[in-house]
XYZ file of C-alpha atoms in Angstrom:
194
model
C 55.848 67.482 13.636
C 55.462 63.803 13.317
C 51.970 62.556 14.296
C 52.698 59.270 14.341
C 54.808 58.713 16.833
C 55.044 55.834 19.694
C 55.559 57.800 23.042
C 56.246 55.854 26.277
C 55.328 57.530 29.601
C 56.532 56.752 32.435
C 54.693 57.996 35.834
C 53.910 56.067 38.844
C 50.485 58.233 39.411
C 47.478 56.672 37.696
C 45.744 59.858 37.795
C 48.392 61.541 36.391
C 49.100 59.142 33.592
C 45.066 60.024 32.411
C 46.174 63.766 32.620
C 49.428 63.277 30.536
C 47.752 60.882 27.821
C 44.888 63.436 27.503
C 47.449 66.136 27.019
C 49.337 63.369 24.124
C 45.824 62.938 22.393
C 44.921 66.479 22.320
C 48.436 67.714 21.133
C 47.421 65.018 17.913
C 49.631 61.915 19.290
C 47.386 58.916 20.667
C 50.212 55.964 20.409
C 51.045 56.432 24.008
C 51.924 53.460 26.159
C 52.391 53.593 29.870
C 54.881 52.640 32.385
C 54.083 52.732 36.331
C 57.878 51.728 37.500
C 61.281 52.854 35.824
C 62.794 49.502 36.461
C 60.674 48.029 33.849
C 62.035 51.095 31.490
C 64.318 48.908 28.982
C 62.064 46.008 28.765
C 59.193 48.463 28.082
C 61.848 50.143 24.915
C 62.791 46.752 23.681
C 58.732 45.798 23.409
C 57.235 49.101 22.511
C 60.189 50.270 20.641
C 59.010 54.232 21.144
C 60.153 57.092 19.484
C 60.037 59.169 22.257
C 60.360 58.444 26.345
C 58.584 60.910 28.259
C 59.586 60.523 31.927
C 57.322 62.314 34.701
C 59.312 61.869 38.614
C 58.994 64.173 41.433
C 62.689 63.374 42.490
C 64.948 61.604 40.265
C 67.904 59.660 41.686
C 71.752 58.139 40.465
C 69.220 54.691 39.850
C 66.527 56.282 37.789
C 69.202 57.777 35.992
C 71.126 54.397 35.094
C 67.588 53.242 33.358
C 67.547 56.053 31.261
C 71.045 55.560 30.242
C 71.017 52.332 29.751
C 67.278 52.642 27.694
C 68.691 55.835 25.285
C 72.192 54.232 24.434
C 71.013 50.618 23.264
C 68.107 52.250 21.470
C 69.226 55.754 20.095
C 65.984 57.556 21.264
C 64.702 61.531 22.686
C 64.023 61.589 26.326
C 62.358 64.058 27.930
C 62.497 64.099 31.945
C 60.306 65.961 33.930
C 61.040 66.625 37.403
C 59.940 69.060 40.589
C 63.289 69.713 41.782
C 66.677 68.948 41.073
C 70.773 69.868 42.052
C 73.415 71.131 39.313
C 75.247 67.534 39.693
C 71.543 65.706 39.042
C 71.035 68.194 36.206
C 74.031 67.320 34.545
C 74.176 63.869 35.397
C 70.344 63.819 33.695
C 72.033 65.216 30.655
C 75.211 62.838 30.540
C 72.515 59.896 30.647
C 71.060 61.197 27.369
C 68.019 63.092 28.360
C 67.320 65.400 25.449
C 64.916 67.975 27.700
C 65.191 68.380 31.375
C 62.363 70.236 32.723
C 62.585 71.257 36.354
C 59.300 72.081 38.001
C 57.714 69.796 37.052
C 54.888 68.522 34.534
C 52.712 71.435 33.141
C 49.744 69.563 30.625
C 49.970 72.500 28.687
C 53.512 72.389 28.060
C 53.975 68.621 27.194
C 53.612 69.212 22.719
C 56.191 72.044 23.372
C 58.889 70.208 25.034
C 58.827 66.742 23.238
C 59.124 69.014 20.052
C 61.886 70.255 21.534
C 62.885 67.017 22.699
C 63.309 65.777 19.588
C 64.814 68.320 17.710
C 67.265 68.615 20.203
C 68.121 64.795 19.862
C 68.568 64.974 16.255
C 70.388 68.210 16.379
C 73.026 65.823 19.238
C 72.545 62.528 16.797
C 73.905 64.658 13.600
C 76.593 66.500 16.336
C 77.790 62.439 16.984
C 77.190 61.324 13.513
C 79.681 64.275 12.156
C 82.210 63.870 14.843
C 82.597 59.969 14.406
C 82.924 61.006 10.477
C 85.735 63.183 11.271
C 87.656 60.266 13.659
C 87.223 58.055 11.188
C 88.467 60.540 8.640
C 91.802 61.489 10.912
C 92.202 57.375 11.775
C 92.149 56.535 7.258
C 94.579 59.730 7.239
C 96.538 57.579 9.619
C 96.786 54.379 7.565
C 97.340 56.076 4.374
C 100.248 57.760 5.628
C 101.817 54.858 7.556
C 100.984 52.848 4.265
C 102.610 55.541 2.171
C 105.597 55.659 4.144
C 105.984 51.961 4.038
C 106.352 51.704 -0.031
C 108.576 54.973 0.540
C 110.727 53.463 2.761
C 110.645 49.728 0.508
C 110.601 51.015 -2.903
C 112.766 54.500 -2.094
C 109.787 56.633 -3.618
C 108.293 60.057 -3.103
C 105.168 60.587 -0.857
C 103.586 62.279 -3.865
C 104.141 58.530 -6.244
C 103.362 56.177 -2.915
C 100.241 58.046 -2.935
C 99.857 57.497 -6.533
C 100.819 53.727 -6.363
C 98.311 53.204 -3.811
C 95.668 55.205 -5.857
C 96.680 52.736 -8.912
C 96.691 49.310 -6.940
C 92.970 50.255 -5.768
C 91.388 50.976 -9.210
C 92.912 47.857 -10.358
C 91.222 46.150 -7.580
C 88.429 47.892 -7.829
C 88.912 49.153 -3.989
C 89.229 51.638 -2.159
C 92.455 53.517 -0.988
C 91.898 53.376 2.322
C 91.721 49.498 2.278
C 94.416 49.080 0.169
C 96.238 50.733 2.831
C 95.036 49.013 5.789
C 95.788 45.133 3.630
C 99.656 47.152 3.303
C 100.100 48.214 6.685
C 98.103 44.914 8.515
C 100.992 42.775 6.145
C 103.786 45.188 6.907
C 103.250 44.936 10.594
C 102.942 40.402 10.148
C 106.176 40.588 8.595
C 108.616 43.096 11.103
């Protein structure tokens, strides 16, 4: 596990904070900034720019909630959320924010290296999950435009699928390009001049 990494807490307790940062140090991580209020969540990201968020509340609400959301999607970072008591529509309102661990009862010192190791392999395990799946869109979308392309010089130049595949595959090596935009340029023009 990474030893360098930036961790942000945030936990309104003073006393607690010394407890949780003792825990950080002695699990090997000492770059630990805290963070008394939520509100000051996504300023505190944009400045410290953590790899990690670990988030200590004894009742989390829709507002708390909002931060984190707001903090994980403009920054693409783990969060791990512990709390002392929770509801199924919290829990998976926690989750849709992008909280990558959601501990209920609470903060246990002894637990903390545990669950922001699992933290983050559970974010990278969701961040390949999105990565693959936005592949695949984009993948079915270039299908899209290829075919529509394809049936365009069928359609203008009364020619097979399999040689309007093949002319489109020849115009792109010639212009040293790709298929895909060669496409796109045929559809985009087709579409200017119907």
């Amino acid at each position: 596990m990474n030893r360098d990494l930036r961790i942000l807490v945030v936990e309104p307790d003073p006393e607690r904070v010394r407890g949780i940062i003792a825990a950080l140090t002695d699990a090997g991580w000492s770059d630990v900034k805290a963070l008394a209020q939520i509100s000051g969540l996504d300023r505190s990201v944009r400045e410290f720019t953590p790899d990690i968020v670990l988030i200590d509340l004894t009742n989390p609400d829709r507002d708390t909630l909002e931060h984190i959301s707001f903090a994980t999607q403009t920054s693409k970072r783990p969060v791990a959320l512990f709390v002392d008591q929770t509801d199924d529509a919290l829990t998976q309102a926690a989750l849709n924010a992008g909280v990558s661990a959601y501990v209920v009862d609470g903060l246990k010192m002894e637990r903390i290296k545990s669950v922001l190791e699992t933290a983050i392999a559970r974010f990278k395990i969701m961040r390949q999950m999105r990565s693959e799946l936005d592949a695949a869109k984009q993948a079915l979308e270039d299908r899209k435009t290829i075919d529509r392309a394809k049936g365009i010089l069928m359609r203008q130049r009364n020619i097979s699928e399999d040689d309007a595949y093949t002319l489109l595959r020849k115009t792109a090596m010639g212009q040293n390009r790709k298929v895909i935009d060669v496409a796109h340029a045929l559809v985009t023009a087709a579409d200017l001049l119907s």
